[in-house]
Amino acid sequence: MNKNLILTIARKDMKATFSSKKVWVPMIIVALLLCIVVPAGIAYFGIHFDIVGNSAKDIEKPINAFIENFPNEDMRNTLIALPTLGYKFVYFFLTFMMIPFFLMLAIINSMVTSSNSFVGEKERNTLETLLFAPISIKDLFIGKVVASLIPTLSISFAAFIINLIIVNVITYPHFEVILYFNSTWIILMFWVIPILVLFNIILNVLISAKVKSFQEAQQFGGILVLPIVGIVISQASGMFFLSPLTLFLIGAVLLICNLFLIKLVTKFNNRNTLFQSQIH
Amino acid sequence: MANIIEVNKVSKQFNQREILKDVSFSIKEGSINGLLGPNGAGKTTIIRLLNGVIDPTTGMMKVMSFDPKKQGDEIRKRVGIVTESASLYHDMTAWDNLVFFSKIYGKYDTKRITHLLEQFDMLAYKDQLVGSFSTGMKKRISLAKALLHKPRLLFLDEPTNGLDPEGINEVIRYLHKVNQEEGVTILICSHVLHQLETICDSYLFLNEGRIVEKGAKKELEDKYLNEIKLLVETGLNPLNTQTYKGYTYSRRGTHQLEFILASKEEITPLLASILNETWVHNCEITNRSLEALYFNIRGGKGVE
């Protein structure tokens, strides 16, 4: 493994990511919208304008029933203790429903950067030159993975910190607890998301080294969003609760999948097969 | 001169299709060689095999004493390559491209980059995006890229494709310079023959995956030039419409006669006879060009 080579490739790719407005602007917009504007808006309007409360008395009953049957005891007690339906909704949404939003952000952004990796090189006719250079395919792969991992995680963490500050500034006077500062969120941000991003990147790099065009790579990558949609639905219906333990286990399973994928990458992508499948 | 490349009975199959069949040749260190053949003859496949980016089905190769199959990286460290497409990052400047590739080859040296940009008359454009360059400029940066790590061997795949005549001459001039000044052995793949005529020391003719002929131009001439076609611009107007003093000729224009001679030795006495009678402004052997030889070889015993 040649550290300098990996860094050279990673730096070049990251520079390309951030010099192309078409790539980085959507990434920032998605982060801003999903993980900052939505929670801040819900927090502010939910608390100050009582959007759910009095105007919708008829939905109060089913919501209260939902809260009473909530599987997690701590969350149930906290929700019951909150004074208005608006407060309950805001608290529930911010601590619970925001999890899939952050997962979605990590998936979308890692998909954008990583599906561009090999296919991007191929479309610019530069993959051929790289394969003709004295660099190992392993170093090339690691460089590509690092180049996707750093921007995706940086944006995810930055969005989390900004979200944490803004939301707590709005909600602390009302809830008197610091939101996002608990084991669920710490495990989500610093265990599940990095592993999920890595999983998505390796999978995309593997896919993009196999497919012929950027579009094809994105279509394959898009399939990865489906499990997250599943989580959103199951979360909203209260079907299952993402407890710290569940999150830890999800991370552990993904980690095992990562090891399996890495094995697959090294098996299928030697210089010869990569050259014959990609260069014509 | 020692052989820098040795290829022995190499075949390559891909998807049940035989791309190269029993190819054998050697290349001497310090020479400039043309690998010639029509599109799809297998020229690019040979370059890929020699660099170890694809493996042969059978046969043995040695490049600078290394086996491309097992010691590909050792070869790639010492080889420069210009692929058919310029293979540069269009969203990066010429300078950034060269810096990136010099680091990839582990030979980052700003002095070398500046020197090469100067050599290829591109220093003034170093901070411009490669995407804004003309095909000729991209080719020059590609050449500079291929020479960053001071390679012993340079492979060029259709280096003149897409270039205007001026651009072609420039590339040929640069290649000659690189060969002379840095002693780099060069292998040029091309299907445009007349461009290589002035630069190559020897040639390999490839057709349908087989080497059909090889050698220096002189050797090829001796082998394939059975008759001399001499085009003479002259005021001569022989009475006989088919022969002049025993030399067969045909009229090609008002003042142009094409003589068919048995050998070059007949040229001097023929011209002496004509000059005795009238003026001669120009004379040229028309069937010794690389292209004419190539068609001779393809039409002759070389092609099965």
Coordinates of C-alpha atoms in Angstrom, one line a residue:
Chain A
M1 CA 0.0 0.0 0.0
N2 CA 1.4 3.3 -1.1
K3 CA 0.1 6.1 1.2
N4 CA 1.4 9.0 -1.0
L5 CA -0.3 7.5 -4.1
I6 CA -3.6 7.0 -2.4
L7 CA -3.6 10.6 -1.1
T8 CA -2.6 11.9 -4.6
I9 CA -5.6 10.1 -6.1
A10 CA -8.0 11.1 -3.3
R11 CA -6.9 14.8 -3.4
K12 CA -7.3 14.9 -7.1
D13 CA -10.8 13.5 -6.9
M14 CA -11.9 15.7 -4.0
K15 CA -10.6 18.7 -5.9
A16 CA -12.7 17.6 -8.9
T17 CA -15.7 17.2 -6.6
F18 CA -15.4 20.7 -5.1
S19 CA -14.4 22.4 -8.3
S20 CA -17.6 21.2 -10.1
K21 CA -20.6 23.2 -8.9
K22 CA -22.8 20.6 -10.5
V23 CA -21.5 18.1 -7.9
W24 CA -21.0 20.0 -4.7
V25 CA -24.0 22.4 -4.9
P26 CA -26.7 19.6 -4.9
M27 CA -24.8 17.8 -2.1
I28 CA -24.9 20.9 0.1
I29 CA -28.5 21.7 -0.8
V30 CA -29.6 18.2 0.2
A31 CA -27.8 18.5 3.5
L32 CA -29.2 22.0 4.1
L33 CA -32.7 21.1 3.3
L34 CA -33.0 17.6 4.9
C35 CA -30.9 18.1 8.0
I36 CA -31.1 21.8 8.8
V37 CA -34.1 23.6 7.3
V38 CA -36.6 20.7 7.9
P39 CA -35.8 20.1 11.6
A40 CA -35.3 23.9 12.3
G41 CA -38.6 24.6 10.6
I42 CA -40.5 21.9 12.4
A43 CA -38.9 23.0 15.8
Y44 CA -39.7 26.7 15.3
F45 CA -43.2 26.4 13.8
G46 CA -44.2 23.4 15.9
I47 CA -43.5 25.2 19.1
H48 CA -44.5 28.7 18.3
F49 CA -47.5 28.3 16.0
D50 CA -49.0 25.2 17.5
I51 CA -49.6 23.8 14.0
V52 CA -50.9 20.4 15.1
G53 CA -52.7 21.4 18.3
N54 CA -56.1 23.0 18.6
S55 CA -57.0 23.1 14.9
A56 CA -57.0 19.3 14.8
K57 CA -58.6 18.1 17.9
D58 CA -59.9 15.0 16.0
I59 CA -56.4 13.7 15.4
E60 CA -55.3 14.1 19.0
K61 CA -56.9 10.8 20.0
P62 CA -55.2 8.5 17.6
I63 CA -51.8 10.3 18.3
N64 CA -52.2 9.8 22.0
A65 CA -53.1 6.2 21.5
F66 CA -50.0 5.8 19.4
I67 CA -47.9 7.4 22.1
E68 CA -49.4 5.1 24.8
N69 CA -48.5 2.1 22.8
F70 CA -45.0 3.3 22.0
P71 CA -42.5 0.5 22.4
N72 CA -39.7 2.5 24.1
E73 CA -40.5 3.4 27.7
D74 CA -38.3 6.5 28.1
M75 CA -39.6 8.0 24.9
R76 CA -43.2 7.1 25.9
N77 CA -42.9 8.8 29.3
T78 CA -41.2 11.9 27.9
L79 CA -43.9 12.3 25.2
I80 CA -46.7 11.8 27.7
A81 CA -45.2 14.4 30.0
L82 CA -45.0 17.1 27.3
P83 CA -47.9 19.6 27.6
T84 CA -49.3 20.1 24.1
L85 CA -49.7 18.0 21.0
G86 CA -47.5 20.4 19.2
Y87 CA -44.6 19.9 21.7
K88 CA -45.1 16.1 21.5
F89 CA -45.0 16.2 17.7
V90 CA -41.9 18.3 17.6
Y91 CA -40.1 16.3 20.2
F92 CA -41.0 13.0 18.5
F93 CA -40.1 14.3 15.0
L94 CA -36.7 15.8 16.0
T95 CA -35.4 12.9 18.1
F96 CA -36.9 10.0 16.2
M97 CA -38.0 10.9 12.6
M98 CA -34.8 12.8 11.9
I99 CA -32.7 9.5 11.9
P100 CA -33.8 8.4 8.4
F101 CA -33.1 12.0 7.1
F102 CA -29.5 11.7 8.2
L103 CA -29.2 8.2 6.8
M104 CA -30.7 9.5 3.5
L105 CA -28.2 12.4 3.3
A106 CA -25.3 10.1 3.8
I107 CA -26.6 7.7 1.2
I108 CA -27.4 10.3 -1.4
N109 CA -24.1 12.2 -1.1
S110 CA -21.9 9.1 -1.0
M111 CA -23.7 7.9 -4.1
V112 CA -23.0 11.1 -6.0
T113 CA -19.3 11.1 -5.3
S114 CA -18.6 7.4 -5.5
S115 CA -20.6 6.4 -8.6
N116 CA -18.6 9.1 -10.4
S117 CA -15.3 7.5 -9.4
F118 CA -14.5 4.8 -11.9
V119 CA -17.2 5.6 -14.4
G120 CA -16.0 9.3 -14.3
E121 CA -12.5 8.2 -15.1
K122 CA -13.7 6.0 -17.9
E123 CA -15.9 8.7 -19.4
R124 CA -12.9 11.1 -19.5
N125 CA -10.7 8.3 -21.0
T126 CA -8.4 8.7 -18.0
L127 CA -8.9 5.2 -16.5
E128 CA -6.8 3.8 -19.3
T129 CA -3.9 6.1 -18.4
L130 CA -4.2 5.2 -14.7
L131 CA -4.2 1.5 -15.5
F132 CA -1.0 2.1 -17.6
A133 CA 0.6 3.7 -14.6
P134 CA 2.7 1.8 -12.0
I135 CA -0.1 1.9 -9.4
S136 CA -1.8 -1.1 -7.8
I137 CA -5.5 -1.5 -8.3
K138 CA -5.8 -1.7 -4.5
D139 CA -4.3 1.8 -4.1
L140 CA -6.5 3.1 -6.8
F141 CA -9.6 1.7 -5.1
I142 CA -8.6 3.0 -1.7
G143 CA -7.8 6.4 -3.1
K144 CA -11.3 6.5 -4.7
V145 CA -13.0 5.3 -1.5
V146 CA -11.2 8.0 0.6
A147 CA -12.1 10.7 -1.9
S148 CA -15.8 9.8 -1.5
L149 CA -15.7 9.2 2.2
I150 CA -14.1 12.5 3.4
P151 CA -16.6 14.9 1.6
T152 CA -19.6 12.8 2.5
L153 CA -18.7 12.4 6.2
S154 CA -17.6 16.0 6.5
I155 CA -21.0 17.2 5.1
S156 CA -22.9 14.8 7.3
F157 CA -21.0 15.8 10.5
A158 CA -21.2 19.5 9.6
A159 CA -25.0 19.2 9.0
F160 CA -25.3 17.3 12.3
I161 CA -23.5 20.0 14.3
I162 CA -25.3 22.9 12.7
N163 CA -28.6 21.1 13.3
L164 CA -27.7 20.3 16.9
I165 CA -27.0 24.0 17.6
I166 CA -30.0 25.5 15.7
V167 CA -32.6 23.0 16.9
N168 CA -31.4 23.3 20.6
V169 CA -31.4 27.1 20.5
I170 CA -35.0 26.9 19.4
T171 CA -36.2 24.0 21.6
Y172 CA -34.1 24.2 24.8
P173 CA -36.2 26.9 26.5
H174 CA -39.3 24.7 26.0
F175 CA -38.1 21.1 26.5
E176 CA -35.1 21.8 28.8
V177 CA -33.2 18.9 27.4
I178 CA -30.4 19.0 24.8
L179 CA -31.7 17.1 21.8
Y180 CA -29.4 14.8 19.8
F181 CA -27.0 14.6 22.8
N182 CA -27.8 11.0 23.6
S183 CA -26.5 7.5 22.9
T184 CA -28.9 6.9 20.0
W185 CA -27.6 9.9 18.1
I186 CA -24.0 9.4 19.0
I187 CA -24.1 5.8 17.8
L188 CA -26.0 6.9 14.7
M189 CA -23.6 9.6 13.7
F190 CA -20.3 8.1 14.7
W191 CA -20.9 4.4 14.2
V192 CA -23.8 3.7 11.8
I193 CA -23.3 6.5 9.3
P194 CA -19.5 6.1 8.7
I195 CA -20.0 2.4 8.2
L196 CA -23.1 2.9 6.0
V197 CA -21.2 5.5 3.9
L198 CA -18.3 3.2 3.5
F199 CA -20.6 0.4 2.6
N200 CA -22.4 2.5 0.0
I201 CA -19.1 3.8 -1.4
I202 CA -17.5 0.4 -1.8
L203 CA -20.6 -1.0 -3.3
N204 CA -20.8 1.9 -5.8
V205 CA -17.1 1.7 -6.6
L206 CA -17.6 -2.0 -7.3
I207 CA -20.7 -1.3 -9.4
S208 CA -19.2 1.6 -11.3
A209 CA -16.1 -0.5 -12.1
K210 CA -18.5 -3.1 -13.7
V211 CA -21.0 -0.9 -15.5
K212 CA -20.3 1.1 -18.6
S213 CA -21.9 4.5 -18.0
F214 CA -22.5 7.0 -15.2
Q215 CA -26.3 6.7 -15.6
E216 CA -26.1 2.9 -15.1
A217 CA -24.0 3.4 -12.0
Q218 CA -26.5 5.9 -10.5
Q219 CA -29.5 3.6 -11.3
F220 CA -27.8 0.7 -9.4
G221 CA -26.8 3.1 -6.6
G222 CA -30.4 4.3 -6.4
I223 CA -31.6 0.9 -5.2
L224 CA -29.7 1.5 -2.0
V225 CA -32.1 4.2 -1.0
L226 CA -34.9 1.6 -0.7
P227 CA -33.9 0.2 2.7
I228 CA -33.9 3.8 4.0
V229 CA -37.4 4.4 2.7
G230 CA -38.3 1.2 4.5
I231 CA -36.9 2.6 7.8
V232 CA -38.8 5.8 7.3
I233 CA -42.1 3.9 6.9
S234 CA -41.5 1.6 9.8
Q235 CA -40.4 4.5 12.0
A236 CA -43.4 6.5 11.2
S237 CA -45.8 3.6 11.8
G238 CA -44.0 2.8 15.1
M239 CA -43.4 -0.7 13.7
F240 CA -40.0 -0.8 15.1
F241 CA -37.9 1.5 17.1
L242 CA -34.3 2.4 16.3
S243 CA -32.9 1.9 19.8
P244 CA -29.2 2.4 20.5
L245 CA -28.9 -1.4 20.5
T246 CA -30.7 -1.8 17.1
L247 CA -28.5 1.0 15.6
F248 CA -25.4 -0.7 17.0
L249 CA -26.5 -4.0 15.4
I250 CA -27.3 -2.4 12.1
G251 CA -23.7 -0.9 12.1
A252 CA -22.2 -4.3 13.0
V253 CA -24.1 -6.0 10.2
L254 CA -23.0 -3.4 7.7
L255 CA -19.4 -3.7 8.9
I256 CA -19.5 -7.4 8.2
C257 CA -21.1 -6.6 4.7
N258 CA -18.2 -4.2 4.2
L259 CA -15.6 -6.9 4.8
F260 CA -17.4 -9.2 2.4
L261 CA -17.6 -6.4 -0.3
I262 CA -13.9 -5.6 0.1
K263 CA -13.2 -9.3 -0.5
L264 CA -15.4 -9.2 -3.6
V265 CA -13.6 -6.0 -4.9
T266 CA -10.2 -7.6 -4.6
K267 CA -11.4 -10.8 -6.2
F268 CA -13.1 -9.2 -9.2
N269 CA -11.0 -6.2 -9.9
N270 CA -7.5 -7.0 -11.0
R271 CA -5.9 -4.9 -13.7
N272 CA -6.6 -7.4 -16.4
T273 CA -10.4 -7.8 -15.8
L274 CA -10.8 -4.1 -15.2
F275 CA -9.0 -3.3 -18.4
Q276 CA -10.9 -5.8 -20.5
S277 CA -14.3 -4.8 -19.0
Q278 CA -13.8 -1.1 -19.1
I279 CA -11.4 -0.1 -21.9
H280 CA -12.2 -0.6 -25.6
Chain B
M1 CA 22.5 -2.3 -29.6
A2 CA 20.7 -4.7 -27.3
N3 CA 17.1 -5.7 -27.6
I4 CA 14.8 -3.7 -25.3
I5 CA 11.7 -5.7 -26.4
E6 CA 11.5 -9.3 -27.3
V7 CA 8.2 -10.9 -28.2
N8 CA 8.1 -14.7 -28.9
K9 CA 5.1 -16.5 -30.4
V10 CA 2.5 -14.4 -28.6
S11 CA -1.2 -15.0 -29.2
K12 CA -4.1 -13.3 -27.7
Q13 CA -7.7 -14.5 -27.7
F14 CA -10.6 -12.5 -26.4
N15 CA -14.2 -13.7 -26.4
Q16 CA -13.2 -16.6 -28.5
R17 CA -11.8 -14.3 -31.1
E18 CA -8.2 -14.5 -32.0
I19 CA -6.8 -10.9 -31.9
L20 CA -3.1 -11.8 -32.2
K21 CA -1.6 -14.9 -33.8
D22 CA 1.9 -16.1 -33.2
V23 CA 3.5 -12.7 -33.1
S24 CA 7.3 -12.5 -32.8
F25 CA 9.5 -9.5 -33.1
S26 CA 12.3 -7.6 -31.3
I27 CA 13.1 -4.0 -30.9
K28 CA 16.5 -2.5 -30.4
E29 CA 17.3 0.0 -27.7
G30 CA 17.4 3.6 -28.8
S31 CA 15.6 3.0 -32.1
I32 CA 12.3 4.4 -33.4
N33 CA 9.9 1.8 -34.7
G34 CA 6.7 1.9 -36.6
L35 CA 4.0 -0.7 -35.9
L36 CA 1.9 -0.4 -38.9
G37 CA -1.4 -1.9 -40.0
P38 CA -5.0 -1.2 -40.7
N39 CA -7.6 -0.5 -38.0
G40 CA -8.3 -3.6 -35.9
A41 CA -5.0 -5.3 -36.9
G42 CA -4.1 -5.7 -33.2
K43 CA -1.6 -2.8 -32.8
T44 CA -3.2 -1.5 -29.6
T45 CA -3.4 -5.0 -28.2
I46 CA 0.4 -5.4 -28.6
I47 CA 1.0 -2.2 -26.6
R48 CA -1.4 -3.4 -23.9
L49 CA 0.3 -6.8 -23.7
L50 CA 3.8 -5.2 -23.5
N51 CA 2.7 -3.0 -20.6
G52 CA 1.2 -6.0 -18.8
V53 CA -2.3 -4.5 -18.5
I54 CA -3.7 -7.5 -20.3
D55 CA -2.2 -11.0 -20.5
P56 CA -1.3 -13.1 -23.6
T57 CA -3.1 -16.4 -24.1
T58 CA 0.2 -18.0 -25.1
G59 CA 3.8 -16.9 -25.8
M60 CA 6.6 -15.1 -24.1
M61 CA 7.5 -11.5 -23.8
K62 CA 10.4 -9.5 -22.3
V63 CA 10.4 -5.8 -21.9
M64 CA 13.6 -4.4 -20.5
S65 CA 14.2 -8.0 -19.3
F66 CA 11.0 -7.9 -17.3
D67 CA 8.0 -10.2 -17.9
P68 CA 4.9 -8.1 -18.4
K69 CA 2.7 -10.7 -16.9
K70 CA 4.6 -10.9 -13.6
Q71 CA 6.5 -7.7 -13.4
G72 CA 4.1 -5.2 -15.0
D73 CA 4.7 -2.5 -12.5
E74 CA 8.5 -2.6 -13.0
I75 CA 7.8 -2.1 -16.8
R76 CA 5.1 0.6 -16.2
K77 CA 7.6 2.5 -14.0
R78 CA 10.0 2.7 -16.9
V79 CA 7.6 3.2 -19.8
G80 CA 5.8 6.3 -21.1
I81 CA 2.6 6.0 -23.0
V82 CA 0.5 8.2 -25.2
T83 CA -2.9 6.6 -25.8
E84 CA -5.1 7.3 -28.7
S85 CA -7.3 9.7 -26.8
A86 CA -5.2 12.3 -25.0
S87 CA -6.3 10.9 -21.6
L88 CA -5.9 14.1 -19.6
Y89 CA -8.2 15.7 -17.0
H90 CA -10.1 18.4 -18.8
D91 CA -11.2 20.2 -15.6
M92 CA -7.6 20.6 -14.5
T93 CA -4.9 22.9 -15.8
A94 CA -2.0 21.6 -17.8
W95 CA 0.3 22.2 -14.8
D96 CA -2.0 20.3 -12.4
N97 CA -2.3 17.4 -14.8
L98 CA 1.4 17.1 -15.1
V99 CA 1.8 17.4 -11.3
F100 CA -0.8 14.7 -10.7
F101 CA 0.8 12.3 -13.1
S102 CA 4.3 13.0 -11.9
K103 CA 3.2 12.1 -8.4
I104 CA 1.4 9.0 -9.7
Y105 CA 4.8 7.9 -11.2
G106 CA 6.5 8.9 -7.9
K107 CA 8.7 11.4 -9.8
Y108 CA 7.4 14.8 -8.7
D109 CA 9.8 17.4 -9.9
T110 CA 8.7 20.9 -10.9
K111 CA 11.9 21.5 -12.8
R112 CA 11.2 18.5 -15.1
I113 CA 7.6 19.7 -15.6
T114 CA 8.8 23.2 -16.5
H115 CA 11.5 21.7 -18.8
L116 CA 9.0 19.5 -20.7
L117 CA 6.5 22.4 -21.0
E118 CA 9.2 24.4 -22.5
Q119 CA 10.3 21.6 -24.9
F120 CA 6.7 21.3 -26.1
D121 CA 6.2 25.1 -26.4
M122 CA 3.4 24.9 -23.8
L123 CA 4.9 26.8 -20.9
A124 CA 2.8 29.9 -21.7
Y125 CA -0.4 27.8 -21.4
K126 CA 0.4 26.0 -18.2
D127 CA -2.3 27.6 -16.1
Q128 CA -5.1 27.1 -18.7
L129 CA -7.6 24.2 -18.4
V130 CA -6.8 21.3 -20.6
G131 CA -10.4 21.3 -21.8
S132 CA -9.8 24.6 -23.5
F133 CA -6.9 23.2 -25.6
S134 CA -6.8 22.2 -29.3
T135 CA -6.2 18.6 -30.2
G136 CA -2.6 19.4 -31.0
M137 CA -2.0 21.1 -27.7
K138 CA -3.6 18.2 -25.8
K139 CA -1.3 15.8 -27.7
R140 CA 1.7 17.9 -26.7
I141 CA 0.7 17.8 -23.0
S142 CA 0.1 14.1 -23.4
L143 CA 3.6 13.7 -24.7
A144 CA 5.0 15.7 -21.8
K145 CA 3.0 13.6 -19.4
A146 CA 4.5 10.4 -21.0
L147 CA 8.0 11.7 -20.5
L148 CA 7.7 13.1 -16.9
H149 CA 9.4 10.1 -15.3
K150 CA 12.2 9.9 -17.9
P151 CA 11.1 6.6 -19.4
R152 CA 13.5 4.3 -21.3
L153 CA 10.7 3.3 -23.7
L154 CA 7.9 5.3 -25.2
F155 CA 4.7 3.8 -26.7
L156 CA 2.5 6.0 -28.9
D157 CA -0.8 4.8 -30.1
E158 CA -1.9 6.7 -33.2
P159 CA -0.2 9.9 -32.0
T160 CA -1.1 11.9 -35.0
N161 CA -4.9 11.2 -35.0
G162 CA -7.0 14.3 -35.3
L163 CA -4.0 16.6 -35.9
D164 CA -3.6 19.0 -38.8
P165 CA -0.5 18.7 -41.1
E166 CA 1.3 21.3 -39.0
G167 CA 0.5 19.4 -35.8
I168 CA 1.6 16.2 -37.3
N169 CA 5.0 17.7 -38.3
E170 CA 5.4 19.1 -34.8
V171 CA 4.7 15.8 -33.1
I172 CA 7.2 14.0 -35.5
R173 CA 9.8 16.7 -34.7
Y174 CA 9.3 16.3 -31.0
L175 CA 9.6 12.6 -31.1
H176 CA 12.8 12.8 -33.1
K177 CA 14.1 15.3 -30.5
V178 CA 13.2 13.1 -27.6
N179 CA 14.8 10.1 -29.2
Q180 CA 18.0 12.0 -30.0
E181 CA 18.3 14.0 -26.7
E182 CA 17.0 11.5 -24.1
G183 CA 17.9 8.2 -26.0
V184 CA 14.3 7.0 -25.6
T185 CA 13.3 3.9 -27.6
I186 CA 10.0 4.6 -29.4
L187 CA 7.3 2.4 -30.7
I188 CA 4.7 4.2 -32.8
C189 CA 1.4 2.5 -33.8
S190 CA -0.2 4.1 -36.8
H191 CA -2.3 3.4 -39.8
V192 CA -1.2 6.6 -41.5
L193 CA 2.0 5.5 -43.1
H194 CA 3.5 8.5 -44.9
Q195 CA 3.7 10.4 -41.6
L196 CA 6.2 7.8 -40.2
E197 CA 8.4 7.6 -43.2
T198 CA 10.9 10.3 -42.1
I199 CA 11.2 9.2 -38.5
C200 CA 11.3 5.4 -38.1
D201 CA 14.4 3.2 -38.2
S202 CA 12.4 0.1 -38.7
Y203 CA 8.9 -1.2 -39.3
L204 CA 6.6 -4.0 -38.2
F205 CA 3.7 -4.6 -40.5
L206 CA 0.7 -6.1 -38.8
N207 CA -2.3 -7.5 -40.5
E208 CA -5.2 -9.5 -39.0
G209 CA -3.2 -10.2 -35.9
R210 CA -0.1 -11.4 -37.6
I211 CA 3.3 -9.7 -38.2
V212 CA 3.4 -10.0 -42.0
E213 CA 6.7 -8.2 -42.5
K214 CA 9.4 -6.4 -40.5
G215 CA 12.7 -4.6 -41.2
A216 CA 14.3 -1.3 -42.0
K217 CA 13.1 0.6 -45.0
K218 CA 16.2 -0.3 -47.0
E219 CA 15.7 -4.0 -46.3
L220 CA 12.0 -3.8 -47.3
E221 CA 12.9 -1.9 -50.5
D222 CA 15.4 -4.5 -51.5
K223 CA 12.9 -7.2 -50.9
Y224 CA 9.8 -5.7 -52.4
L225 CA 11.0 -3.2 -55.0
N226 CA 11.1 -5.4 -58.1
E227 CA 10.8 -2.6 -60.5
I228 CA 11.4 1.2 -60.3
K229 CA 8.7 3.6 -61.3
L230 CA 10.4 6.9 -62.1
L231 CA 8.3 10.0 -62.7
V232 CA 10.3 12.5 -64.8
E233 CA 9.2 16.1 -65.5
T234 CA 10.8 16.8 -68.8
G235 CA 10.3 18.3 -72.2
L236 CA 11.0 14.9 -73.9
N237 CA 8.5 13.9 -76.5
P238 CA 9.6 10.4 -77.8
L239 CA 8.3 9.3 -81.2
N240 CA 7.5 5.9 -79.9
T241 CA 4.5 6.1 -77.5
Q242 CA 5.6 3.1 -75.4
T243 CA 9.4 3.0 -75.2
Y244 CA 12.3 5.4 -75.2
K245 CA 15.6 3.9 -75.9
G246 CA 14.4 0.6 -74.6
Y247 CA 12.9 2.0 -71.4
T248 CA 9.1 1.4 -71.1
Y249 CA 7.2 4.6 -70.2
S250 CA 3.7 6.0 -70.0
R251 CA 2.7 9.6 -70.2
R252 CA 1.2 11.0 -67.0
G253 CA 0.8 14.7 -68.0
T254 CA 1.9 17.2 -70.6
H255 CA 5.5 17.2 -69.3
Q256 CA 5.4 14.1 -67.1
L257 CA 6.6 10.7 -68.2
E258 CA 6.6 7.6 -65.9
F259 CA 9.4 5.1 -66.7
I260 CA 9.4 1.5 -65.5
L261 CA 13.0 0.4 -64.8
A262 CA 14.4 -2.9 -63.7
S263 CA 16.7 -1.3 -61.0
K264 CA 17.9 2.0 -59.6
E265 CA 21.1 1.5 -61.7
E266 CA 19.2 2.4 -64.8
I267 CA 18.2 5.8 -63.6
T268 CA 21.5 7.6 -64.3
P269 CA 21.9 6.4 -67.9
L270 CA 18.2 7.2 -68.7
L271 CA 18.5 10.7 -67.3
A272 CA 21.8 11.2 -69.2
S273 CA 20.1 10.3 -72.4
I274 CA 17.1 12.6 -71.8
L275 CA 19.4 15.5 -70.8
N276 CA 21.3 15.1 -74.0
E277 CA 18.1 15.9 -75.8
T278 CA 16.1 18.3 -73.6
W279 CA 15.5 19.7 -70.2
V280 CA 14.6 17.8 -66.9
H281 CA 13.1 19.7 -64.0
N282 CA 12.3 16.9 -61.6
C283 CA 12.5 13.2 -61.2
E284 CA 11.1 11.0 -58.4
I285 CA 10.8 7.3 -57.6
T286 CA 7.1 6.9 -56.9
N287 CA 6.8 3.3 -55.7
R288 CA 9.3 3.4 -52.8
S289 CA 7.1 5.2 -50.3
L290 CA 6.2 3.4 -47.2
E291 CA 2.6 3.3 -48.4
A292 CA 3.6 1.7 -51.7
L293 CA 5.8 -0.8 -50.0
Y294 CA 2.9 -1.6 -47.6
F295 CA 0.5 -2.4 -50.4
N296 CA 3.3 -4.5 -52.0
I297 CA 3.7 -6.4 -48.8
R298 CA -0.1 -6.8 -48.4
G299 CA -0.5 -8.0 -51.9
G300 CA 2.6 -10.2 -51.7
K301 CA 3.6 -13.3 -49.9
G302 CA 3.4 -11.8 -46.4
V303 CA -0.4 -11.9 -46.3
E304 CA -2.1 -15.2 -46.2

